[in-house]
Amino acid sequence: MAPRRWSGEVVEMPAGRLHAVNGAGLILGRALCLAPVTLLDPRDWRWPNDGDEDWPLCWICLTLTHSPS
Ligand SMILES: [Zn+2]
């Protein structure tokens, strides 16, 4: 965990790259890449679609979420 600025406040957030999580992952606490993830209150939080320079997406999740089906 690491302090991050969020909505004008400094809050504790998971450090490192973001992971994508699907419905099953929300129950299991696992990202698409099977990394364990810290689940956050969805009322306070949503995953950015593509990350940014401060919030890079895990490349495995990025590949999995952007692969053609
Ligand atoms: Zn990931």
mmCIF file of C-alpha atoms in Angstrom, residues 42-66:
data_model
loop_
_atom_site.group_PDB
_atom_site.id
_atom_site.type_symbol
_atom_site.label_atom_id
_atom_site.label_comp_id
_atom_site.label_asym_id
_atom_site.label_seq_id
_atom_site.Cartn_x
_atom_site.Cartn_y
_atom_site.Cartn_z
ATOM 1 C CA PRO A 42 -16.758 0.182 -5.485
ATOM 2 C CA ARG A 43 -18.647 3.187 -4.158
ATOM 3 C CA ASP A 44 -15.330 4.974 -3.786
ATOM 4 C CA TRP A 45 -13.437 3.442 -6.607
ATOM 5 C CA ARG A 46 -13.560 2.382 -10.209
ATOM 6 C CA TRP A 47 -10.852 1.006 -12.404
ATOM 7 C CA PRO A 48 -9.562 3.357 -15.088
ATOM 8 C CA ASN A 49 -10.080 1.902 -18.547
ATOM 9 C CA ASP A 50 -6.542 2.209 -19.755
ATOM 10 C CA GLY A 51 -4.458 3.521 -16.898
ATOM 11 C CA ASP A 52 -2.144 6.476 -17.333
ATOM 12 C CA GLU A 53 1.449 7.356 -16.601
ATOM 13 C CA ASP A 54 0.828 7.274 -12.841
ATOM 14 C CA TRP A 55 -1.418 4.209 -12.962
ATOM 15 C CA PRO A 56 -0.012 1.790 -15.521
ATOM 16 C CA LEU A 57 -2.061 -1.296 -16.156
ATOM 17 C CA CYS A 58 -0.498 -4.674 -15.642
ATOM 18 C CA TRP A 59 0.513 -5.725 -19.153
ATOM 19 C CA ILE A 60 -0.945 -9.183 -18.746
ATOM 20 C CA CYS A 61 -4.327 -7.756 -17.813
ATOM 21 C CA LEU A 62 -3.981 -5.213 -20.597
ATOM 22 C CA THR A 63 -3.413 -7.991 -23.108
ATOM 23 C CA LEU A 64 -6.271 -10.058 -21.742
ATOM 24 C CA THR A 65 -8.730 -7.185 -21.768
ATOM 25 C CA HIS A 66 -7.720 -5.957 -25.219
#
